[in-house]
Coordinates of C-alpha atoms in Angstrom, one line a residue:
M1 CA 21.4 144.8 -50.0
L2 CA 20.5 148.2 -48.4
E3 CA 16.9 147.9 -49.4
G4 CA 16.7 144.5 -47.8
V5 CA 18.1 145.7 -44.6
L6 CA 15.7 148.7 -44.6
A7 CA 12.8 146.5 -45.3
R8 CA 13.6 144.4 -42.2
L9 CA 13.6 147.6 -40.2
D10 CA 10.0 148.3 -41.1
E11 CA 7.4 147.9 -38.4
A12 CA 3.7 147.4 -38.5
G13 CA 2.0 150.4 -37.0
N14 CA -1.3 152.1 -36.3
L15 CA -3.1 153.6 -39.2
V16 CA -5.3 155.7 -36.9
P17 CA -4.1 159.3 -36.4
R18 CA -3.4 160.7 -33.0
F19 CA -6.2 162.8 -31.6
T20 CA -5.2 165.5 -29.1
A21 CA -8.5 166.6 -27.5
P22 CA -7.3 170.0 -26.1
R23 CA -6.5 171.1 -29.7
C24 CA -10.0 170.2 -31.0
L25 CA -12.3 173.1 -31.6
L26 CA -15.3 171.0 -30.4
E27 CA -13.5 170.3 -27.1
R28 CA -12.7 174.0 -26.9
Q29 CA -16.3 174.8 -27.5
A30 CA -15.4 177.3 -30.1
V31 CA -18.4 179.1 -31.7
G32 CA -19.4 177.2 -34.9
G33 CA -17.4 174.2 -33.8
C34 CA -15.8 172.1 -36.6
D35 CA -16.8 169.0 -38.6
A36 CA -13.9 169.1 -41.1
C37 CA -12.6 165.6 -40.3
H38 CA -16.1 164.0 -40.3
A39 CA -17.1 165.7 -43.5
T40 CA -13.8 164.8 -45.2
C41 CA -13.4 161.1 -44.2
P42 CA -14.3 159.0 -47.3
H43 CA -14.9 155.9 -45.3
G44 CA -17.2 157.0 -42.5
A45 CA -14.6 156.2 -39.9
I46 CA -15.1 159.5 -37.9
S47 CA -18.1 160.3 -35.7
L48 CA -18.6 163.4 -33.7
G49 CA -20.0 163.5 -30.1
M50 CA -20.2 165.6 -27.0
V51 CA -17.4 167.3 -25.2
G52 CA -15.1 164.6 -23.8
Q53 CA -15.8 162.4 -26.8
S54 CA -15.9 164.9 -29.5
V55 CA -14.0 162.9 -32.2
Q56 CA -14.1 159.2 -32.3
I57 CA -12.3 157.1 -35.0
D58 CA -13.4 153.6 -35.8
P59 CA -10.1 151.7 -36.4
A60 CA -11.9 149.0 -38.4
K61 CA -12.9 151.6 -41.0
C62 CA -9.9 153.9 -40.9
T63 CA -7.5 153.3 -43.8
G64 CA -4.8 155.7 -42.7
C65 CA -5.4 157.9 -45.8
G66 CA -4.6 161.1 -43.8
L67 CA -7.3 163.3 -45.4
C68 CA -8.7 164.2 -42.0
V69 CA -5.3 165.3 -40.8
Q70 CA -4.8 167.3 -44.0
V71 CA -7.9 169.4 -43.3
C72 CA -7.8 169.6 -39.5
P73 CA -7.5 173.4 -38.9
S74 CA -5.9 173.1 -35.4
G75 CA -3.7 170.0 -35.5
A76 CA -6.0 168.0 -33.3
L77 CA -5.5 165.1 -35.6
E78 CA -1.9 164.3 -36.8
Y79 CA 0.5 161.6 -37.9
N80 CA 4.2 161.6 -37.2
L81 CA 5.8 163.8 -39.9
E82 CA 9.4 162.8 -39.2
P83 CA 9.6 159.5 -41.1
A84 CA 8.4 161.1 -44.3
L85 CA 10.6 164.2 -43.7
Q86 CA 13.6 162.0 -43.1
S87 CA 12.9 160.0 -46.2
V88 CA 13.0 163.1 -48.4
K89 CA 16.0 164.4 -46.6
D90 CA 18.0 161.2 -47.0
Q91 CA 17.3 161.1 -50.7
Q92 CA 19.1 164.4 -51.1
A93 CA 22.4 164.3 -52.9
P94 CA 25.2 165.9 -50.7
D95 CA 26.5 168.1 -53.5
R96 CA 23.0 168.7 -55.0
R97 CA 24.2 167.7 -58.5
A98 CA 21.7 166.3 -61.0
T99 CA 20.3 163.1 -59.5
P100 CA 17.0 161.4 -59.7
D101 CA 14.3 163.3 -57.8
A102 CA 13.4 162.3 -54.3
S103 CA 10.0 160.6 -54.4
L104 CA 7.1 159.6 -52.3
T105 CA 4.5 157.2 -53.7
C106 CA 1.1 156.0 -52.6
S107 CA 1.0 152.3 -51.5
R108 CA -1.3 151.4 -54.4
S109 CA 0.6 153.1 -57.2
G110 CA 2.8 150.2 -58.1
A111 CA 5.8 152.6 -58.1
G112 CA 9.0 151.8 -56.3
G113 CA 10.6 154.0 -53.7
P114 CA 9.4 155.2 -50.2
S115 CA 5.6 155.0 -49.9
L116 CA 2.8 156.2 -47.7
P117 CA -0.6 154.5 -47.4
C118 CA -2.0 157.5 -49.3
L119 CA -0.6 160.8 -50.5
G120 CA -3.5 162.4 -48.6
R121 CA -1.0 162.4 -45.8
V122 CA 1.2 165.0 -47.6
T123 CA 1.0 168.4 -45.9
P124 CA 2.4 171.9 -46.6
A125 CA 5.1 171.4 -44.0
L126 CA 6.5 168.4 -45.9
L127 CA 6.6 170.2 -49.2
S128 CA 8.0 173.3 -47.7
A129 CA 10.8 171.4 -46.0
A130 CA 11.7 169.8 -49.4
G131 CA 11.9 173.3 -50.8
A132 CA 14.1 174.4 -47.9
W133 CA 16.5 171.5 -48.6
G134 CA 16.5 172.2 -52.3
T135 CA 15.4 168.7 -53.0
P136 CA 13.2 168.1 -56.1
L137 CA 10.3 165.9 -55.0
T138 CA 8.0 163.8 -57.2
L139 CA 4.7 162.6 -55.7
L140 CA 3.4 159.5 -57.5
H141 CA -0.2 158.5 -57.1
G142 CA -2.2 155.6 -58.4
D143 CA -5.7 155.3 -59.8
C144 CA -7.4 157.4 -57.1
G145 CA -10.8 156.9 -58.6
E146 CA -10.7 153.2 -57.8
C147 CA -8.6 153.3 -54.7
P148 CA -10.0 151.8 -51.5
V149 CA -7.6 153.7 -49.3
G150 CA -8.0 157.4 -50.2
A151 CA -10.5 159.4 -52.3
P152 CA -10.9 160.2 -56.0
D153 CA -9.9 163.8 -55.5
V154 CA -6.5 163.2 -53.8
P155 CA -4.5 164.6 -56.8
A156 CA -6.6 167.9 -56.6
R157 CA -6.1 168.0 -52.9
L158 CA -2.3 167.7 -53.4
E159 CA -2.4 170.6 -55.8
R160 CA -4.0 172.7 -53.1
V161 CA -1.4 171.6 -50.5
L162 CA 1.4 172.5 -52.9
D163 CA -0.1 175.9 -53.6
E164 CA -0.2 176.6 -49.8
A165 CA 3.4 175.4 -49.4
Q166 CA 4.5 177.7 -52.3
R167 CA 2.8 180.7 -50.8
L168 CA 4.5 179.9 -47.5
R169 CA 7.9 179.6 -49.3
E170 CA 7.5 182.7 -51.4
P171 CA 9.4 185.1 -49.1
T172 CA 12.3 182.7 -49.0
G173 CA 12.9 183.1 -52.7
Q174 CA 13.4 179.4 -53.1
P175 CA 10.2 177.6 -54.2
A176 CA 9.6 174.0 -53.6
Q177 CA 10.4 171.8 -56.7
V178 CA 7.5 169.4 -56.5
S179 CA 5.7 167.5 -59.3
I180 CA 2.5 165.5 -58.9
R181 CA 1.7 162.8 -61.4
A182 CA 0.2 159.4 -61.9
A183 CA 2.6 156.5 -61.6
Q184 CA 3.6 154.9 -64.9
P185 CA 4.7 151.3 -65.5
E186 CA 8.3 152.4 -65.7
D187 CA 8.1 153.8 -62.2
A188 CA 7.9 150.2 -60.8
G189 CA 11.6 150.0 -61.2
R190 CA 12.3 153.1 -59.1
S191 CA 15.0 152.3 -56.5
L192 CA 15.5 153.7 -53.1
T193 CA 18.1 156.4 -53.8
V194 CA 19.7 157.8 -50.7
S195 CA 23.0 159.7 -50.1
R196 CA 25.8 157.8 -48.5
R197 CA 25.3 159.7 -45.3
G198 CA 21.6 158.9 -45.5
A199 CA 22.3 155.3 -46.1
F200 CA 24.4 154.9 -43.0
G201 CA 21.9 157.0 -41.0
A202 CA 19.2 154.7 -42.2
L203 CA 21.0 151.7 -40.9
F204 CA 21.5 153.0 -37.4
R205 CA 18.6 155.4 -37.0
A206 CA 16.1 154.7 -34.2
G207 CA 12.6 153.8 -35.2
K208 CA 10.9 157.1 -35.7
Q209 CA 13.3 158.2 -38.4
Q210 CA 13.6 155.3 -40.8
V211 CA 13.9 155.3 -44.5
A212 CA 12.3 152.2 -45.9
Q213 CA 10.4 151.1 -48.9
S214 CA 7.2 151.6 -46.9
I215 CA 7.5 154.5 -44.4
P216 CA 6.2 152.9 -41.2
D217 CA 3.3 154.2 -39.2
Q218 CA 4.3 154.8 -35.6
P219 CA 1.7 156.3 -33.2
L220 CA 2.8 159.5 -31.6
P221 CA 3.0 159.6 -27.8
F222 CA 0.3 161.5 -25.9
I223 CA 0.9 165.2 -25.5
D224 CA 2.1 166.4 -22.2
W225 CA 0.0 169.6 -22.0
S226 CA 2.1 170.9 -19.2
V227 CA 4.9 171.5 -21.7
P228 CA 4.0 174.6 -23.7
E229 CA 6.3 173.7 -26.6
D230 CA 4.5 170.4 -27.1
R231 CA 1.2 172.1 -27.6
T232 CA 2.1 173.2 -31.1
P233 CA 1.3 170.5 -33.7
Q234 CA 4.3 169.1 -35.7
E235 CA 2.8 170.5 -38.9
W236 CA 3.2 174.1 -37.7
V237 CA 6.5 173.5 -36.0
W238 CA 7.9 172.3 -39.3
R239 CA 6.3 175.0 -41.3
A240 CA 8.2 177.5 -39.2
R241 CA 11.5 175.5 -39.4
S242 CA 11.2 175.2 -43.1
L243 CA 11.3 179.0 -43.6
K244 CA 14.9 178.7 -45.1
P245 CA 16.7 180.5 -46.6
A246 CA 15.7 183.1 -44.0
P247 CA 13.3 185.7 -45.5
P248 CA 14.5 189.3 -45.6
E249 CA 13.4 191.4 -42.6
D250 CA 10.9 193.3 -44.8
A251 CA 9.4 190.1 -46.3
A252 CA 5.7 189.2 -45.8
I253 CA 5.3 185.6 -44.5
L254 CA 1.9 184.0 -45.0
W255 CA 0.7 182.9 -41.6
P256 CA -2.9 183.8 -40.9
A257 CA -3.4 184.9 -37.3
P258 CA -5.6 187.2 -35.2
L259 CA -5.3 190.9 -34.4
V260 CA -7.5 192.6 -31.8
D261 CA -9.1 196.1 -32.1
E262 CA -10.6 198.6 -29.7
K263 CA -13.9 196.8 -29.4
C264 CA -12.2 194.3 -27.1
I265 CA -13.9 194.0 -23.7
D266 CA -10.9 192.1 -22.1
C267 CA -12.9 188.9 -21.6
P268 CA -11.1 185.5 -21.7
V269 CA -13.0 183.9 -24.5
C270 CA -10.2 184.1 -27.2
A271 CA -7.6 182.5 -24.8
N272 CA -10.1 179.9 -23.7
V273 CA -11.0 178.6 -27.2
C274 CA -7.4 178.8 -28.7
P275 CA -6.5 175.1 -29.4
T276 CA -2.8 175.5 -29.0
N277 CA -2.7 178.2 -26.3
A278 CA -1.1 180.6 -28.8
I279 CA -3.2 183.3 -27.2
T280 CA -2.5 183.9 -23.5
R281 CA -3.6 186.4 -20.9
D282 CA -0.8 187.7 -18.7
L283 CA -2.3 189.2 -15.5
Q284 CA -0.4 192.2 -14.3
P285 CA 0.3 193.1 -10.6
D286 CA -1.7 196.3 -11.0
G287 CA -4.8 194.4 -11.9
G288 CA -4.5 194.9 -15.7
V289 CA -3.9 192.3 -18.4
H290 CA -1.7 191.8 -21.4
L291 CA -3.2 189.7 -24.3
L292 CA -0.3 188.0 -26.0
L293 CA 0.1 186.0 -29.2
N294 CA 2.8 183.4 -29.8
L295 CA 2.6 183.6 -33.6
S296 CA 4.6 180.4 -34.2
A297 CA 2.0 178.4 -32.3
C298 CA -1.0 179.8 -34.1
T299 CA -2.5 177.4 -36.6
G300 CA -4.8 180.1 -38.1
C301 CA -8.0 178.2 -37.2
M302 CA -9.6 181.5 -36.2
A303 CA -11.7 180.0 -33.4
C304 CA -10.9 183.2 -31.6
L305 CA -12.4 185.3 -34.3
H306 CA -15.6 183.3 -34.6
S307 CA -16.0 183.2 -30.8
C308 CA -15.2 186.8 -29.8
P309 CA -18.4 188.3 -28.2
P310 CA -17.8 191.9 -29.4
Q311 CA -16.3 190.8 -32.7
A312 CA -13.1 192.6 -31.8
I313 CA -10.8 190.2 -33.7
H314 CA -9.9 190.1 -37.3
A315 CA -7.4 188.1 -39.3
Q316 CA -4.1 189.3 -40.6
S317 CA -2.6 187.0 -43.3
H318 CA 1.0 188.1 -43.5
W319 CA 3.7 189.0 -40.9
R320 CA 7.3 190.2 -40.9
P321 CA 10.0 187.7 -39.7
A322 CA 10.4 189.7 -36.4
A323 CA 6.9 188.8 -35.4
F324 CA 8.0 185.2 -34.9
R325 CA 10.8 185.9 -32.4
A326 CA 8.8 186.9 -29.3
P327 CA 5.2 187.0 -28.1
L328 CA 3.2 189.8 -29.7
L329 CA 1.2 192.2 -27.5
L330 CA -2.3 192.1 -29.0
R331 CA -3.8 194.3 -26.3
E332 CA -2.9 196.0 -23.1
S333 CA -5.6 196.9 -20.6
D334 CA -5.8 198.2 -17.0
T335 CA -8.9 196.2 -16.3
V336 CA -9.8 192.5 -16.5
M337 CA -13.0 190.5 -16.6

């Protein structure tokens, strides 16, 4: 009965990911640009153009596989993470006793349970969140070599995503319990297993957080760039949220981000090219400037590093937990360009 109700809650949606132009390295005119989405799309659905039309997606060719989102270094392309996150959360047993693993399957796998158009949509944030909840998660893919939705190397891509999630989770001491395998005939009988709390929540939850046999596509609203909190992509918001249990204060958290050295000439290039405004310049009353980094908002794209005229920026891969609590002072200067 529950599955029938949930199935009726499903909605047809838009397979095309949201494109947020201010986050695109092409729109930001970062040195070296970026063609990751175009190079990755297995269906030729993405074309690159001039500033103002830097990324164009042909909806007739886009299958919703999510591979472009998976490789976008700045979160300019994204899907709503919350339906998949909620699906995994609602499959968690309240007392965490031995129960069937939570699962996500690709739509072509033939397996039962919640499905995505392609497991190319799985990102480190999703797997890290499953680890934070202590929920074992099985990812079931079909015959990727013959699939018209994704690409033959989706399983290999999933292994890389899992590796990144595990490195993010390492300081928490609680790795994600994720297995990746091809669906088998017996998986066709997988049922939608949710906790009682999850079941009632699924019945009454508003659209963006449904648990259904097919996790619905729901286009994200446009970003209001005047709200600083909204400039950070969902992927990195959830990466930070999933750092549970809280790492010890002396732990090293994997989060590539820039540092600035003495060669800095106090120009505005790094702040101008930053796709999430994680780097800002705070002009002081005395005419100086503070260069600040909001670490949680940094996607590690390193557009600042590649664009810095005096090459004064280098990457630091690991940070202490305290670095996430307040803006970091990258440089303090008494002059400004």
